[in-house]
Short mmCIF file of C-alpha atoms in Angstrom, two decimals:
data_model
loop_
_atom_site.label_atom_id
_atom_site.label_comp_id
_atom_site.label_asym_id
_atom_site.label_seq_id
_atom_site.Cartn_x
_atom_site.Cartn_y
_atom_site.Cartn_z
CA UNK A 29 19.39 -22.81 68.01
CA UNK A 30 18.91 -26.20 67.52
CA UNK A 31 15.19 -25.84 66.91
CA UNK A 32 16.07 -23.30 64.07
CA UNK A 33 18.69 -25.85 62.09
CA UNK A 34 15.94 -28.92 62.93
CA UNK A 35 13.84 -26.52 60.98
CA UNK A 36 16.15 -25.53 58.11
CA UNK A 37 16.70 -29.55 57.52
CA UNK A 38 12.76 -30.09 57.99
CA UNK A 39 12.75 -27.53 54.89
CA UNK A 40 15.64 -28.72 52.70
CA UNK A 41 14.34 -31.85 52.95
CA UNK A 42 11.35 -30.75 51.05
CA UNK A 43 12.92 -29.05 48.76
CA UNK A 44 15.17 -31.87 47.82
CA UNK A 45 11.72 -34.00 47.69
CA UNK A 46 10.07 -31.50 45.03
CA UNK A 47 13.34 -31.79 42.91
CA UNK A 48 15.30 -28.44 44.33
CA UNK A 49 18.44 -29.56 45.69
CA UNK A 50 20.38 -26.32 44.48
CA UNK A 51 17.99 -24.52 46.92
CA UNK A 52 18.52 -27.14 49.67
CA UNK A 53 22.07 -26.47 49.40
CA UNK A 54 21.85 -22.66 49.65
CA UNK A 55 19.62 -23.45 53.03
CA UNK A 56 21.87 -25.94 55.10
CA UNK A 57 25.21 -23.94 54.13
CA UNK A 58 24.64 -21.16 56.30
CA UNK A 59 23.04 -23.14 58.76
CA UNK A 60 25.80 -25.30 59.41
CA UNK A 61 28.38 -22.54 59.31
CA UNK A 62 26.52 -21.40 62.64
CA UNK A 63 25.85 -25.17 63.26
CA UNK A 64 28.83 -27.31 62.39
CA UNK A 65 28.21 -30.27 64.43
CA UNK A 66 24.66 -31.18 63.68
CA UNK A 67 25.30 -34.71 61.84
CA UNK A 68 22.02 -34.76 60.41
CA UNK A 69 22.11 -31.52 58.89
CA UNK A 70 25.23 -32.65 56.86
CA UNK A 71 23.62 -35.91 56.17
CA UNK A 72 21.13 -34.20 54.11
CA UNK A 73 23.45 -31.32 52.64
CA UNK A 74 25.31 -34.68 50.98
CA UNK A 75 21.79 -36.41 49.82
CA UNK A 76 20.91 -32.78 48.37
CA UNK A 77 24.41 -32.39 46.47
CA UNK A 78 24.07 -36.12 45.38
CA UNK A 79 20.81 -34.99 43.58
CA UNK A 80 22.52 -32.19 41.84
CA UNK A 81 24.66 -34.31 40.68
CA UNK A 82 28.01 -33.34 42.48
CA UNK A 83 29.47 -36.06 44.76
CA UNK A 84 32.73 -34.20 45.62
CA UNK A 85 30.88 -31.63 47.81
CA UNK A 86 28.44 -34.71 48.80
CA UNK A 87 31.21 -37.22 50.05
CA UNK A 88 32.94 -33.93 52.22
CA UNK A 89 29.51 -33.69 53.77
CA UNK A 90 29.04 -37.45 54.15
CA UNK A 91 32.33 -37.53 55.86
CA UNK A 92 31.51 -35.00 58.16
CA UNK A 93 28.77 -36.33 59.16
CA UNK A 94 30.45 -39.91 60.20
CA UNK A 95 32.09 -38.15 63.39
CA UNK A 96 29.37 -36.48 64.74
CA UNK A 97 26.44 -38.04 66.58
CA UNK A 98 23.30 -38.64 64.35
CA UNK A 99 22.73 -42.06 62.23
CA UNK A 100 26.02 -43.38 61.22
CA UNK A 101 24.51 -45.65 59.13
CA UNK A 102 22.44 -42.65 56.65
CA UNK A 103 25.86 -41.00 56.25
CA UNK A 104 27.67 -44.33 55.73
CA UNK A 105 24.94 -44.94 52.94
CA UNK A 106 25.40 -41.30 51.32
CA UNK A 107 29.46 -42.21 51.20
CA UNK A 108 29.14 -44.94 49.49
CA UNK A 109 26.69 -43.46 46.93
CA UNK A 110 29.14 -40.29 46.70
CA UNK A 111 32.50 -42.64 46.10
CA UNK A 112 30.29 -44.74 43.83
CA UNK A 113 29.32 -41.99 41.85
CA UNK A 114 33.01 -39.90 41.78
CA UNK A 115 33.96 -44.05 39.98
CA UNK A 116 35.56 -45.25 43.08
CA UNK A 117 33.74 -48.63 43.19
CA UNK A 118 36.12 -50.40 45.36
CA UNK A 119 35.77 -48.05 48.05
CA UNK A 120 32.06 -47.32 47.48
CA UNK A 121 31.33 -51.35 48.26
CA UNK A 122 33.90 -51.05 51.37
CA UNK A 123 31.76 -48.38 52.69
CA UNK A 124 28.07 -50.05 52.06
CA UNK A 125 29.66 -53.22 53.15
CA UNK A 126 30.02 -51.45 56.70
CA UNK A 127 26.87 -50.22 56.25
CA UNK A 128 24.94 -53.03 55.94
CA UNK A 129 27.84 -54.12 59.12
CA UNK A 130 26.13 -51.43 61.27
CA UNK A 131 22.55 -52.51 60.70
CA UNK A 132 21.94 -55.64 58.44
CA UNK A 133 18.12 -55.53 59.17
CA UNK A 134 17.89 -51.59 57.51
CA UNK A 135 16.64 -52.26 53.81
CA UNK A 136 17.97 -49.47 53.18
CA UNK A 137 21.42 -50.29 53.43
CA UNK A 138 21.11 -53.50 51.66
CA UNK A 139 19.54 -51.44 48.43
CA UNK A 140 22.86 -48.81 48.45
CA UNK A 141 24.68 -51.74 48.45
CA UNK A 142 22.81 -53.74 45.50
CA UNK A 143 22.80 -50.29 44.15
CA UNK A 144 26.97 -49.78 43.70
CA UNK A 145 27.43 -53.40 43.75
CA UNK A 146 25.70 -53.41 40.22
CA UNK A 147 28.14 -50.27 39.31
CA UNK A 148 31.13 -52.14 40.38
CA UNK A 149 33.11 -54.47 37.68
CA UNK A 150 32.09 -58.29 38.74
CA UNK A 151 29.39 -57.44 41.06
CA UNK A 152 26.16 -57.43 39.10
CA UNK A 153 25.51 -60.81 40.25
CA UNK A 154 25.99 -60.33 43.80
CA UNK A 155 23.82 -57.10 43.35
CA UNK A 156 20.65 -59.16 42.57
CA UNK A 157 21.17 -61.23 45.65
CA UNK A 158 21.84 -58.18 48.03
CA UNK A 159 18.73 -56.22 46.24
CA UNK A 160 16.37 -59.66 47.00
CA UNK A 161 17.56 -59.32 50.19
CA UNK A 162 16.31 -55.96 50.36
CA UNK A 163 12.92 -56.39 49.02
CA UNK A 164 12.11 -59.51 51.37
CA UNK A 165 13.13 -57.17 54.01
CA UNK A 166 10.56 -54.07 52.88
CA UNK A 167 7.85 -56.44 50.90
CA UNK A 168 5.59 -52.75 51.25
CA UNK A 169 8.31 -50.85 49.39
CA UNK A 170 8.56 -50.10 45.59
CA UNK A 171 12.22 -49.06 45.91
CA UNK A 172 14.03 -52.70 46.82
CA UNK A 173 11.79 -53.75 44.15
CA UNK A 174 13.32 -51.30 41.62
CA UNK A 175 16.96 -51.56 42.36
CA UNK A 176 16.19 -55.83 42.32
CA UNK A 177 14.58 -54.93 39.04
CA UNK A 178 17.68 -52.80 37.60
CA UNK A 179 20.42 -55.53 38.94
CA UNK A 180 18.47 -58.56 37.24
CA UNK A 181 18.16 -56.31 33.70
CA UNK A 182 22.34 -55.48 33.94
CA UNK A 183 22.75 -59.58 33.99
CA UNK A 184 19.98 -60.27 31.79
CA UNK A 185 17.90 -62.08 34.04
CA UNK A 186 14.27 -61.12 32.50
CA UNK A 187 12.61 -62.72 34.81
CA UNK A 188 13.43 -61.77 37.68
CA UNK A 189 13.38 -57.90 36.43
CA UNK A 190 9.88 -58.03 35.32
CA UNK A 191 8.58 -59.54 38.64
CA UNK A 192 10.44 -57.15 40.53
CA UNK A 193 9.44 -54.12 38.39
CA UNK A 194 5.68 -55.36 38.43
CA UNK A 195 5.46 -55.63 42.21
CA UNK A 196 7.46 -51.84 42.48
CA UNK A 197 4.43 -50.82 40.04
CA UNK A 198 2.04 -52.16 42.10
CA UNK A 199 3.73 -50.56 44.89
CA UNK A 200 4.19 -47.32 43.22
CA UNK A 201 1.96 -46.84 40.21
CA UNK A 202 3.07 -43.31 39.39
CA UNK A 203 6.86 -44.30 39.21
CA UNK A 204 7.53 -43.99 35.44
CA UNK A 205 10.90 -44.66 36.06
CA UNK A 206 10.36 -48.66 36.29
CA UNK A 207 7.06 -48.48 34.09
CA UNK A 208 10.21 -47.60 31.21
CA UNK A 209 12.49 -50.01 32.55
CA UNK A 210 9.05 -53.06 32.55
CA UNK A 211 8.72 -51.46 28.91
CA UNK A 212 12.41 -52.70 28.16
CA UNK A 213 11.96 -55.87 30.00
CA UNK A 214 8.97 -56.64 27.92
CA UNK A 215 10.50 -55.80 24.58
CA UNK A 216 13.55 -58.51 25.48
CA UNK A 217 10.85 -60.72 26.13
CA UNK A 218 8.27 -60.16 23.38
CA UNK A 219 5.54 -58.58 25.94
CA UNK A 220 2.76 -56.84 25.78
CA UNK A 221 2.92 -53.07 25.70
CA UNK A 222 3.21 -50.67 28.73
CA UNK A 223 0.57 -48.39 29.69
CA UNK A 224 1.32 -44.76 28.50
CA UNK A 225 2.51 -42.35 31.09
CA UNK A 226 0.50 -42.37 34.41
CA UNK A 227 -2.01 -39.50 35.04
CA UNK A 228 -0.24 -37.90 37.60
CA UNK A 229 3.18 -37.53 35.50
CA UNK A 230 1.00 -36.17 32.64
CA UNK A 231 -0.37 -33.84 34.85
CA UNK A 232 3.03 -32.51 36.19
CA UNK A 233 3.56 -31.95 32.82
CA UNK A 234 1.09 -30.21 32.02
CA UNK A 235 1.44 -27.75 34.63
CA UNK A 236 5.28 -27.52 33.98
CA UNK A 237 5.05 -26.23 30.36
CA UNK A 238 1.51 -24.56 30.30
CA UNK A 239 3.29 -21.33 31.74
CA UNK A 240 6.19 -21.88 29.72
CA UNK A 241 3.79 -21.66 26.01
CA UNK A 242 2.20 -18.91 27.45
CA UNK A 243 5.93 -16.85 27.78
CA UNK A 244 6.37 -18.48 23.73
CA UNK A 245 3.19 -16.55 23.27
CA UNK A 246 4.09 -13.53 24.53
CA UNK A 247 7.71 -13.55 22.60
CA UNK A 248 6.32 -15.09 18.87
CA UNK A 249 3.43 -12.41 18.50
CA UNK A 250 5.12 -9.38 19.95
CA UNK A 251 8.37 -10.48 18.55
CA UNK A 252 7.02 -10.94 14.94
CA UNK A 253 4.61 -7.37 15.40
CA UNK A 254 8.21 -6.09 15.79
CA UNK A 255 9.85 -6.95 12.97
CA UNK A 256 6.70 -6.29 10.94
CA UNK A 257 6.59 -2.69 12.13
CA UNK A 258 10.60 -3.08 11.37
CA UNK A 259 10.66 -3.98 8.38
CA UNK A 260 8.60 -1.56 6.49
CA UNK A 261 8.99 -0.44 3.90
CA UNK A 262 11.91 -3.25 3.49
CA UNK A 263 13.22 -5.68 5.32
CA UNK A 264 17.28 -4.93 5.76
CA UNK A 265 19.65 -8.02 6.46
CA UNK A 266 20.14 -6.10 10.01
CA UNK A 267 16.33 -7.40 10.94
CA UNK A 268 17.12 -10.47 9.93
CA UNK A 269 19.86 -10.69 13.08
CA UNK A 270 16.88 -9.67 15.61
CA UNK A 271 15.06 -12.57 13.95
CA UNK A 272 17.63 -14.90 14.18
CA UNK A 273 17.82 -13.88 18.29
CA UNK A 274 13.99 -14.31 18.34
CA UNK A 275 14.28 -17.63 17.38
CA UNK A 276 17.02 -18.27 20.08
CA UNK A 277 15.01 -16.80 22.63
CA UNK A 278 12.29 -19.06 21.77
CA UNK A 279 14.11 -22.30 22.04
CA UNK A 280 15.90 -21.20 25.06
CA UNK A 281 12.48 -20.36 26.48
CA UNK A 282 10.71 -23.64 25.10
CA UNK A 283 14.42 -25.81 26.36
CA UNK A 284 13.32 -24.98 29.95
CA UNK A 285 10.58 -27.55 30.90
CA UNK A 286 13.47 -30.22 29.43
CA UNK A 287 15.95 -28.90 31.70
CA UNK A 288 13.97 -28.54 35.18
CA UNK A 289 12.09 -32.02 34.49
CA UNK A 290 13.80 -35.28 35.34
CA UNK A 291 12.63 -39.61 35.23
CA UNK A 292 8.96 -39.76 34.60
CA UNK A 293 8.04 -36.21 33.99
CA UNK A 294 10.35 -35.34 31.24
CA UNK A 295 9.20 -38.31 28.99
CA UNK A 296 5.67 -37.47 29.73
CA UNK A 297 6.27 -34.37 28.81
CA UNK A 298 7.62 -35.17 25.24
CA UNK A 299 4.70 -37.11 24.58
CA UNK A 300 2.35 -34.45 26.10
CA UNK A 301 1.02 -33.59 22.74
CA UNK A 302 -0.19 -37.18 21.90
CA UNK A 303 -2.27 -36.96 25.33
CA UNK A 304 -3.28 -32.68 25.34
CA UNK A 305 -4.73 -31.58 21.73
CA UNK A 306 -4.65 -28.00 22.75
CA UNK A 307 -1.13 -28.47 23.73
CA UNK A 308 -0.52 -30.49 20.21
CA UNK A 309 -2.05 -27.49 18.38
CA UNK A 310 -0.14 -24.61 19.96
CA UNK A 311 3.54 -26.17 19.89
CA UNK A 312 2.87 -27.22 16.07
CA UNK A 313 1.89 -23.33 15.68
CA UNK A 314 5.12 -22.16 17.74
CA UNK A 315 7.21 -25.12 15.99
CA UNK A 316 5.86 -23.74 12.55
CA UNK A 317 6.04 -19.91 13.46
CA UNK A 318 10.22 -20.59 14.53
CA UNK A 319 10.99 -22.48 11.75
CA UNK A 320 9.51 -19.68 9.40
CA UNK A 321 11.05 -17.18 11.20
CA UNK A 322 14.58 -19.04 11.07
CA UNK A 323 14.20 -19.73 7.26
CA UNK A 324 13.04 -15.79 6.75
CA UNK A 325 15.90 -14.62 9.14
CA UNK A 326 18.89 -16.80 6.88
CA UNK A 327 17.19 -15.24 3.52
CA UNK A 328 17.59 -11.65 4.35
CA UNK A 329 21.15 -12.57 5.51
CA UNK A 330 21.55 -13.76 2.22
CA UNK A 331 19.91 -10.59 0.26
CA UNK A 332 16.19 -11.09 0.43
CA UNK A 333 13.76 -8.77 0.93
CA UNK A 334 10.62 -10.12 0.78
CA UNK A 335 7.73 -10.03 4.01
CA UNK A 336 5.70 -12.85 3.55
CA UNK A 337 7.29 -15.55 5.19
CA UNK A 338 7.25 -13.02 8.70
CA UNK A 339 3.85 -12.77 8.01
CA UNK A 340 2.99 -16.13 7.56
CA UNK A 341 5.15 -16.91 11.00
CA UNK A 342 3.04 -14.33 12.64
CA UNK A 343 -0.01 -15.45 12.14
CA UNK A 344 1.13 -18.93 13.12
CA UNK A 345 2.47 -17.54 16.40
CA UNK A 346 -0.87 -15.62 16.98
CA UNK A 347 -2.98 -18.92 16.19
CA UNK A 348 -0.98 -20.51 19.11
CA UNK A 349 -1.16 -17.46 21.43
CA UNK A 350 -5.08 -17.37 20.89
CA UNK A 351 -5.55 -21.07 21.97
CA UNK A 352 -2.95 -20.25 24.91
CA UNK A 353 -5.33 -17.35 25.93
CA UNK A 354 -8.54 -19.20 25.34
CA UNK A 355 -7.40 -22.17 27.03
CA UNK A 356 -6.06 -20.32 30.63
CA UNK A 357 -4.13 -23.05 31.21
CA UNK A 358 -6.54 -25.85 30.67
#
């Protein structure tokens, strides 16, 4: 048995990494129902419920984790994170205080405490001292670097941010994160630009909302064929609710990259179109083709009963779909 739950938090600890902590969640519950005192498993059941963004459930688990055996000081850091977050600052710096108490050498501690030292009232300064500690303790990792970087911006000191953010960069060049953060440094400071968003976040871009234009596709041209076929000999105000859902749909459909994208990713993928022409071309088509459809759906409410503007948004729609098809993806 204890192979199986060593393999159920080998798993949710990838899913957490690829930005699925809702699944994580749904894996270690079970497994600790069967499992209750495996401290590690609860450890990362609170680091998966701090990344969807729920530190009730997150400081139970942390807590729960303190009395078994396992590494006092990971669940000591996931408390304080968890109190920090629920706005209980005091407490949150008690508890990385006796983190950094149980093992003052572990960078790791040192950044959760820079890290809700900086979210307490009067403790930005100290942060900055707590986070340099951290970073001459891990000089090969980009995180210290980062949280030194965010304390020194909350006090101003532009400095010290851009060094630190510079040096996570180098550690970390995909981390758009801090390349937006060095942006704002350099803006305070009358700097040179940043570099646009790295390959790599560009590409997960790509790949997150290629599949989604292709499902716009789909909905735009055999949407609009339906209301064409629907609206013969006359378009009704009735057609123009089933328009007006289309249009819903569509933005619900196009919201989802948005939603499942976080840091890095989710700018890159507003300024995808800047950096993808095909991708430029078929959301102006899709924008266009909505927007029509919307404007055509409000003037049938209102008594119209004219066609052209659906056609016009269907052969918008079917422009995009044909570079979507001819593309595959690309």
């Amino acid at each position: 048995m204890s192979e199986s739950i060593a393999a159920v938090v080998v798993r949710a600890a990838e899913l957490t990494a690829r930005g699925m902590p809702r699944q994580a969640i749904e894996l270690l519950q079970p497994a600790l129902a069967v499992n209750p005192l495996h401290g590690e498993a609860w450890c990362r059941l609170a680091a998966a419920h701090l990344d969807a963004g729920e530190p009730d459930p997150a400081l139970t688990a942390a807590k729960r984790a303190l009395v078994l055996d396992g590494d006092p000081a990971w669940a000591q850091r996931l408390t304080a994170l968890a109190l920090s977050e629920l706005g209980r600052h005091p407490e949150a710096v008690v508890a990385a205080r006796e983190c950094v108490r149980r093992k003052p050498r572990d960078w790791r501690c040192q950044v959760v405490l820079a890290e809700v030292l900086a979210d307490s009232p009067g403790g930005q300064r100290e942060a900055v001292e707590v986070a340099r500690e951290a970073a001459h303790l891990a000089p090969a990792e980009a995180r210290p670097f980062q949280v030194l970087g965010d304390s020194a911006l909350r006090v101003r000191d532009w400095g010290t941010a851009e060094r630190a953010y510079r040096t996570a960069l180098r550690l970390d060049p995909a981390d758009d994160d801090v390349r937006a953060n060095l942006a704002t440094v350099r803006r305070k400071r009358g700097g040179a630009p940043v570099p646009p968003p790295s390959g790599e976040a560009l590409h997960a871009a790509h790949v997150l909302a290629w599949p989604v234009l292709s499902r716009l596709a789909a909905l735009l041209v055999a949407g609009g064929l339906v209301l064409l076929l629907g609206g013969m000999p006359k378009p009704t105000p009735l057609l123009g609710w089933f328009a007006g859902l289309l249009v819903v749909a569509c933005l619900v459909v196009g919201g989802l990259p948005l939603a499942k994208a976080r840091g890095g990713v989710r700018r890159a993928l507003l300024r995808l179109p800047l950096h993808r022409p095909k991708v430029a071309v078929v959301t102006t088509m899709f924008a266009l083709s909505a927007v029509i459809l919307a404007g055509w759906a409000v003037a049938l409410l209102l008594g119209a009963t004219t066609m052209q503007p659906l056609v016009i948004a269907w052969l918008c729609a079917l422009v995009g779909g044909a570079v979507v098809v001819l593309a595959g993806g690309r």
